[in-house]
Amino acid sequence: MADTIREKILDAVTTALGEITVANGYETTVEAVHRAGKTPVQVRVHPSIIVYDLGDTSRRTIRLTYHHVMRLGIVGCAHEHDDVTRNDELSKLMGDIRRKVAENETWSSNAIATIIDGSLPSEGESDQPRAMDRLGVSITYRTKEADPLTVGTL
């Protein structure tokens, strides 16, 4: 069964984030990338990333196509260390995530543009043993159908 353009982009994001390693020139080696279904508390290997799908907005264009903007929440989770080490590790991880997202603007030629919206508000206690930060990402893509879950390409 063919994937939707939307699903291809989500797969490309997940794959790209999994390529964050010291061997590839980053400051961190990501141990795991999860697509939703997990909360930061359930993640047992660190550093890790969780990609949350926050939904789409759509609008029709003059050329009878639809532009969709997919919103993602990308959560970086760091090791359970002392505050200084943990926050330093988290800072490096979030920098690597920003760099990787910026390098992949079209996600294997499936998207038109990618915008890093910045940090999302964090929900949780400041005294949690894990360090977490959230990054908002908007990915614009185009389809022939109003429903972004419809299979097809342009």
PDB file of C-alpha atoms in Angstrom:
ATOM      1  CA  MET A   1       0.000   0.000   0.000  1.00  0.00           C
ATOM      2  CA  ALA A   2       1.329   3.420  -0.925  1.00  0.00           C
ATOM      3  CA  ASP A   3       2.021   5.982   1.761  1.00  0.00           C
ATOM      4  CA  THR A   4       0.537   9.432   1.817  1.00  0.00           C
ATOM      5  CA  ILE A   5       2.869  12.366   1.251  1.00  0.00           C
ATOM      6  CA  ARG A   6       2.265  13.208   4.881  1.00  0.00           C
ATOM      7  CA  GLU A   7       3.384   9.751   6.030  1.00  0.00           C
ATOM      8  CA  LYS A   8       6.471   9.914   3.796  1.00  0.00           C
ATOM      9  CA  ILE A   9       7.437  13.196   5.464  1.00  0.00           C
ATOM     10  CA  LEU A  10       6.916  11.755   8.950  1.00  0.00           C
ATOM     11  CA  ASP A  11       9.061   8.738   8.017  1.00  0.00           C
ATOM     12  CA  ALA A  12      11.775  11.044   6.631  1.00  0.00           C
ATOM     13  CA  VAL A  13      11.756  13.136   9.821  1.00  0.00           C
ATOM     14  CA  THR A  14      12.055  10.048  12.022  1.00  0.00           C
ATOM     15  CA  THR A  15      14.846   8.576   9.879  1.00  0.00           C
ATOM     16  CA  ALA A  16      16.786  11.855   9.738  1.00  0.00           C
ATOM     17  CA  LEU A  17      16.609  12.382  13.496  1.00  0.00           C
ATOM     18  CA  GLY A  18      17.932   8.838  13.975  1.00  0.00           C
ATOM     19  CA  GLU A  19      21.037   9.841  12.005  1.00  0.00           C
ATOM     20  CA  ILE A  20      22.150  12.243  14.726  1.00  0.00           C
ATOM     21  CA  THR A  21      25.411  10.658  15.833  1.00  0.00           C
ATOM     22  CA  VAL A  22      28.862  11.851  16.806  1.00  0.00           C
ATOM     23  CA  ALA A  23      30.192   9.841  13.832  1.00  0.00           C
ATOM     24  CA  ASN A  24      28.028  12.002  11.518  1.00  0.00           C
ATOM     25  CA  GLY A  25      29.481  15.224  12.971  1.00  0.00           C
ATOM     26  CA  TYR A  26      26.969  15.983  15.712  1.00  0.00           C
ATOM     27  CA  GLU A  27      27.667  16.574  19.401  1.00  0.00           C
ATOM     28  CA  THR A  28      25.311  13.797  20.512  1.00  0.00           C
ATOM     29  CA  THR A  29      24.497  10.240  19.503  1.00  0.00           C
ATOM     30  CA  VAL A  30      20.754   9.657  19.690  1.00  0.00           C
ATOM     31  CA  GLU A  31      19.905   6.220  21.042  1.00  0.00           C
ATOM     32  CA  ALA A  32      16.259   6.078  19.921  1.00  0.00           C
ATOM     33  CA  VAL A  33      13.625   8.029  17.989  1.00  0.00           C
ATOM     34  CA  HIS A  34       9.975   7.352  18.815  1.00  0.00           C
ATOM     35  CA  ARG A  35       6.839   8.448  16.967  1.00  0.00           C
ATOM     36  CA  ALA A  36       4.216   9.374  19.549  1.00  0.00           C
ATOM     37  CA  GLY A  37       2.811   6.515  21.599  1.00  0.00           C
ATOM     38  CA  LYS A  38       5.450   7.164  24.267  1.00  0.00           C
ATOM     39  CA  THR A  39       5.776   9.789  26.914  1.00  0.00           C
ATOM     40  CA  PRO A  40       9.169  11.058  28.090  1.00  0.00           C
ATOM     41  CA  VAL A  41       8.673   9.151  31.359  1.00  0.00           C
ATOM     42  CA  GLN A  42       8.300   5.861  29.408  1.00  0.00           C
ATOM     43  CA  VAL A  43      11.529   6.355  27.466  1.00  0.00           C
ATOM     44  CA  ARG A  44      14.270   4.226  28.998  1.00  0.00           C
ATOM     45  CA  VAL A  45      17.247   4.946  26.713  1.00  0.00           C
ATOM     46  CA  HIS A  46      18.816   8.379  26.515  1.00  0.00           C
ATOM     47  CA  PRO A  47      19.447  10.597  24.737  1.00  0.00           C
ATOM     48  CA  SER A  48      16.286  10.007  22.768  1.00  0.00           C
ATOM     49  CA  ILE A  49      13.734  11.895  20.705  1.00  0.00           C
ATOM     50  CA  ILE A  50       9.947  11.659  20.551  1.00  0.00           C
ATOM     51  CA  VAL A  51       8.110  13.069  17.521  1.00  0.00           C
ATOM     52  CA  TYR A  52       4.516  14.110  18.231  1.00  0.00           C
ATOM     53  CA  ASP A  53       2.108  14.770  15.363  1.00  0.00           C
ATOM     54  CA  LEU A  54       0.133  17.882  16.338  1.00  0.00           C
ATOM     55  CA  GLY A  55      -2.106  17.893  13.249  1.00  0.00           C
ATOM     56  CA  ASP A  56      -2.475  19.812  10.000  1.00  0.00           C
ATOM     57  CA  THR A  57      -4.069  22.946   8.693  1.00  0.00           C
ATOM     58  CA  SER A  58      -5.018  23.099   5.005  1.00  0.00           C
ATOM     59  CA  ARG A  59      -5.916  25.698   2.409  1.00  0.00           C
ATOM     60  CA  ARG A  60      -6.810  25.516  -1.261  1.00  0.00           C
ATOM     61  CA  THR A  61      -4.529  27.273  -3.744  1.00  0.00           C
ATOM     62  CA  ILE A  62      -5.257  28.941  -7.073  1.00  0.00           C
ATOM     63  CA  ARG A  63      -3.827  25.945  -8.935  1.00  0.00           C
ATOM     64  CA  LEU A  64      -6.467  23.603  -7.504  1.00  0.00           C
ATOM     65  CA  THR A  65      -4.042  22.012  -5.100  1.00  0.00           C
ATOM     66  CA  TYR A  66      -3.992  22.134  -1.333  1.00  0.00           C
ATOM     67  CA  HIS A  67      -1.227  23.423   0.882  1.00  0.00           C
ATOM     68  CA  HIS A  68      -1.048  21.633   4.199  1.00  0.00           C
ATOM     69  CA  VAL A  69       0.987  22.693   7.205  1.00  0.00           C
ATOM     70  CA  MET A  70       1.892  19.788   9.458  1.00  0.00           C
ATOM     71  CA  ARG A  71       2.800  20.737  13.020  1.00  0.00           C
ATOM     72  CA  LEU A  72       5.212  18.524  14.909  1.00  0.00           C
ATOM     73  CA  GLY A  73       6.368  18.628  18.484  1.00  0.00           C
ATOM     74  CA  ILE A  74       9.858  17.195  18.817  1.00  0.00           C
ATOM     75  CA  VAL A  75      10.873  16.328  22.370  1.00  0.00           C
ATOM     76  CA  GLY A  76      14.497  15.732  23.302  1.00  0.00           C
ATOM     77  CA  CYS A  77      15.102  13.605  26.405  1.00  0.00           C
ATOM     78  CA  ALA A  78      18.475  13.577  28.172  1.00  0.00           C
ATOM     79  CA  HIS A  79      20.133  11.249  30.694  1.00  0.00           C
ATOM     80  CA  GLU A  80      19.458  11.269  34.406  1.00  0.00           C
ATOM     81  CA  HIS A  81      22.567  13.040  35.728  1.00  0.00           C
ATOM     82  CA  ASP A  82      23.247  15.973  37.970  1.00  0.00           C
ATOM     83  CA  ASP A  83      21.615  19.220  36.842  1.00  0.00           C
ATOM     84  CA  VAL A  84      24.704  20.710  35.169  1.00  0.00           C
ATOM     85  CA  THR A  85      25.594  17.606  33.133  1.00  0.00           C
ATOM     86  CA  ARG A  86      21.975  16.894  32.268  1.00  0.00           C
ATOM     87  CA  ASN A  87      21.278  20.432  31.065  1.00  0.00           C
ATOM     88  CA  ASP A  88      24.512  20.556  29.057  1.00  0.00           C
ATOM     89  CA  GLU A  89      23.599  17.268  27.384  1.00  0.00           C
ATOM     90  CA  LEU A  90      20.072  18.502  26.673  1.00  0.00           C
ATOM     91  CA  SER A  91      21.392  21.748  25.195  1.00  0.00           C
ATOM     92  CA  LYS A  92      23.673  19.806  22.836  1.00  0.00           C
ATOM     93  CA  LEU A  93      20.844  17.428  21.865  1.00  0.00           C
ATOM     94  CA  MET A  94      18.405  20.246  21.088  1.00  0.00           C
ATOM     95  CA  GLY A  95      21.090  22.042  19.063  1.00  0.00           C
ATOM     96  CA  ASP A  96      21.656  18.854  17.067  1.00  0.00           C
ATOM     97  CA  ILE A  97      17.907  18.444  16.485  1.00  0.00           C
ATOM     98  CA  ARG A  98      17.620  22.046  15.248  1.00  0.00           C
ATOM     99  CA  ARG A  99      20.591  21.522  12.927  1.00  0.00           C
ATOM    100  CA  LYS A 100      19.185  18.274  11.498  1.00  0.00           C
ATOM    101  CA  VAL A 101      15.744  19.790  10.910  1.00  0.00           C
ATOM    102  CA  ALA A 102      17.311  22.835   9.219  1.00  0.00           C
ATOM    103  CA  GLU A 103      19.359  20.567   6.907  1.00  0.00           C
ATOM    104  CA  ASN A 104      16.247  18.744   5.669  1.00  0.00           C
ATOM    105  CA  GLU A 105      13.908  21.484   4.524  1.00  0.00           C
ATOM    106  CA  THR A 106      12.116  19.397   1.867  1.00  0.00           C
ATOM    107  CA  TRP A 107      12.263  15.945   3.549  1.00  0.00           C
ATOM    108  CA  SER A 108      13.247  13.864   0.514  1.00  0.00           C
ATOM    109  CA  SER A 109      11.522  16.325  -1.873  1.00  0.00           C
ATOM    110  CA  ASN A 110       8.084  15.722  -0.319  1.00  0.00           C
ATOM    111  CA  ALA A 111       7.738  19.108   1.380  1.00  0.00           C
ATOM    112  CA  ILE A 112       7.834  22.708   0.202  1.00  0.00           C
ATOM    113  CA  ALA A 113       9.342  24.242   3.328  1.00  0.00           C
ATOM    114  CA  THR A 114      10.163  23.601   6.965  1.00  0.00           C
ATOM    115  CA  ILE A 115      10.081  26.220   9.696  1.00  0.00           C
ATOM    116  CA  ILE A 116      11.405  25.766  13.204  1.00  0.00           C
ATOM    117  CA  ASP A 117       8.851  27.592  15.333  1.00  0.00           C
ATOM    118  CA  GLY A 118      10.925  27.500  18.492  1.00  0.00           C
ATOM    119  CA  SER A 119      10.480  25.885  21.833  1.00  0.00           C
ATOM    120  CA  LEU A 120       7.050  24.676  22.856  1.00  0.00           C
ATOM    121  CA  PRO A 121       5.829  25.173  26.415  1.00  0.00           C
ATOM    122  CA  SER A 122       6.955  22.391  28.676  1.00  0.00           C
ATOM    123  CA  GLU A 123       4.437  20.564  30.781  1.00  0.00           C
ATOM    124  CA  GLY A 124       5.913  18.833  33.738  1.00  0.00           C
ATOM    125  CA  GLU A 125       7.687  19.382  36.967  1.00  0.00           C
ATOM    126  CA  SER A 126      11.029  21.130  37.133  1.00  0.00           C
ATOM    127  CA  ASP A 127      12.229  18.521  39.632  1.00  0.00           C
ATOM    128  CA  GLN A 128      11.867  15.585  37.200  1.00  0.00           C
ATOM    129  CA  PRO A 129      14.975  13.374  37.010  1.00  0.00           C
ATOM    130  CA  ARG A 130      15.088  13.660  33.202  1.00  0.00           C
ATOM    131  CA  ALA A 131      15.842  16.796  31.255  1.00  0.00           C
ATOM    132  CA  MET A 132      13.386  17.450  28.419  1.00  0.00           C
ATOM    133  CA  ASP A 133      12.865  20.226  25.930  1.00  0.00           C
ATOM    134  CA  ARG A 134      10.307  20.654  23.150  1.00  0.00           C
ATOM    135  CA  LEU A 135      10.764  22.089  19.698  1.00  0.00           C
ATOM    136  CA  GLY A 136       7.919  23.131  17.402  1.00  0.00           C
ATOM    137  CA  VAL A 137       8.280  22.461  13.676  1.00  0.00           C
ATOM    138  CA  SER A 138       5.927  23.389  10.810  1.00  0.00           C
ATOM    139  CA  ILE A 139       6.288  21.513   7.524  1.00  0.00           C
ATOM    140  CA  THR A 140       4.417  22.780   4.456  1.00  0.00           C
ATOM    141  CA  TYR A 141       3.551  20.316   1.698  1.00  0.00           C
ATOM    142  CA  ARG A 142       1.147  20.167  -1.241  1.00  0.00           C
ATOM    143  CA  THR A 143      -1.392  17.584  -2.396  1.00  0.00           C
ATOM    144  CA  LYS A 144      -4.199  17.358  -4.947  1.00  0.00           C
ATOM    145  CA  GLU A 145      -6.668  16.369  -2.255  1.00  0.00           C
ATOM    146  CA  ALA A 146      -8.111  18.385   0.615  1.00  0.00           C
ATOM    147  CA  ASP A 147      -7.612  15.458   2.972  1.00  0.00           C
ATOM    148  CA  PRO A 148      -3.878  15.066   3.753  1.00  0.00           C
ATOM    149  CA  LEU A 149      -4.453  11.389   4.542  1.00  0.00           C
ATOM    150  CA  THR A 150      -5.409  10.641   0.918  1.00  0.00           C
ATOM    151  CA  VAL A 151      -2.752   8.649  -0.918  1.00  0.00           C
ATOM    152  CA  GLY A 152      -1.208  10.309  -3.938  1.00  0.00           C
ATOM    153  CA  THR A 153       1.420  12.628  -5.305  1.00  0.00           C
ATOM    154  CA  LEU A 154       1.444  15.736  -7.427  1.00  0.00           C
TER     155      LEU A 154
END
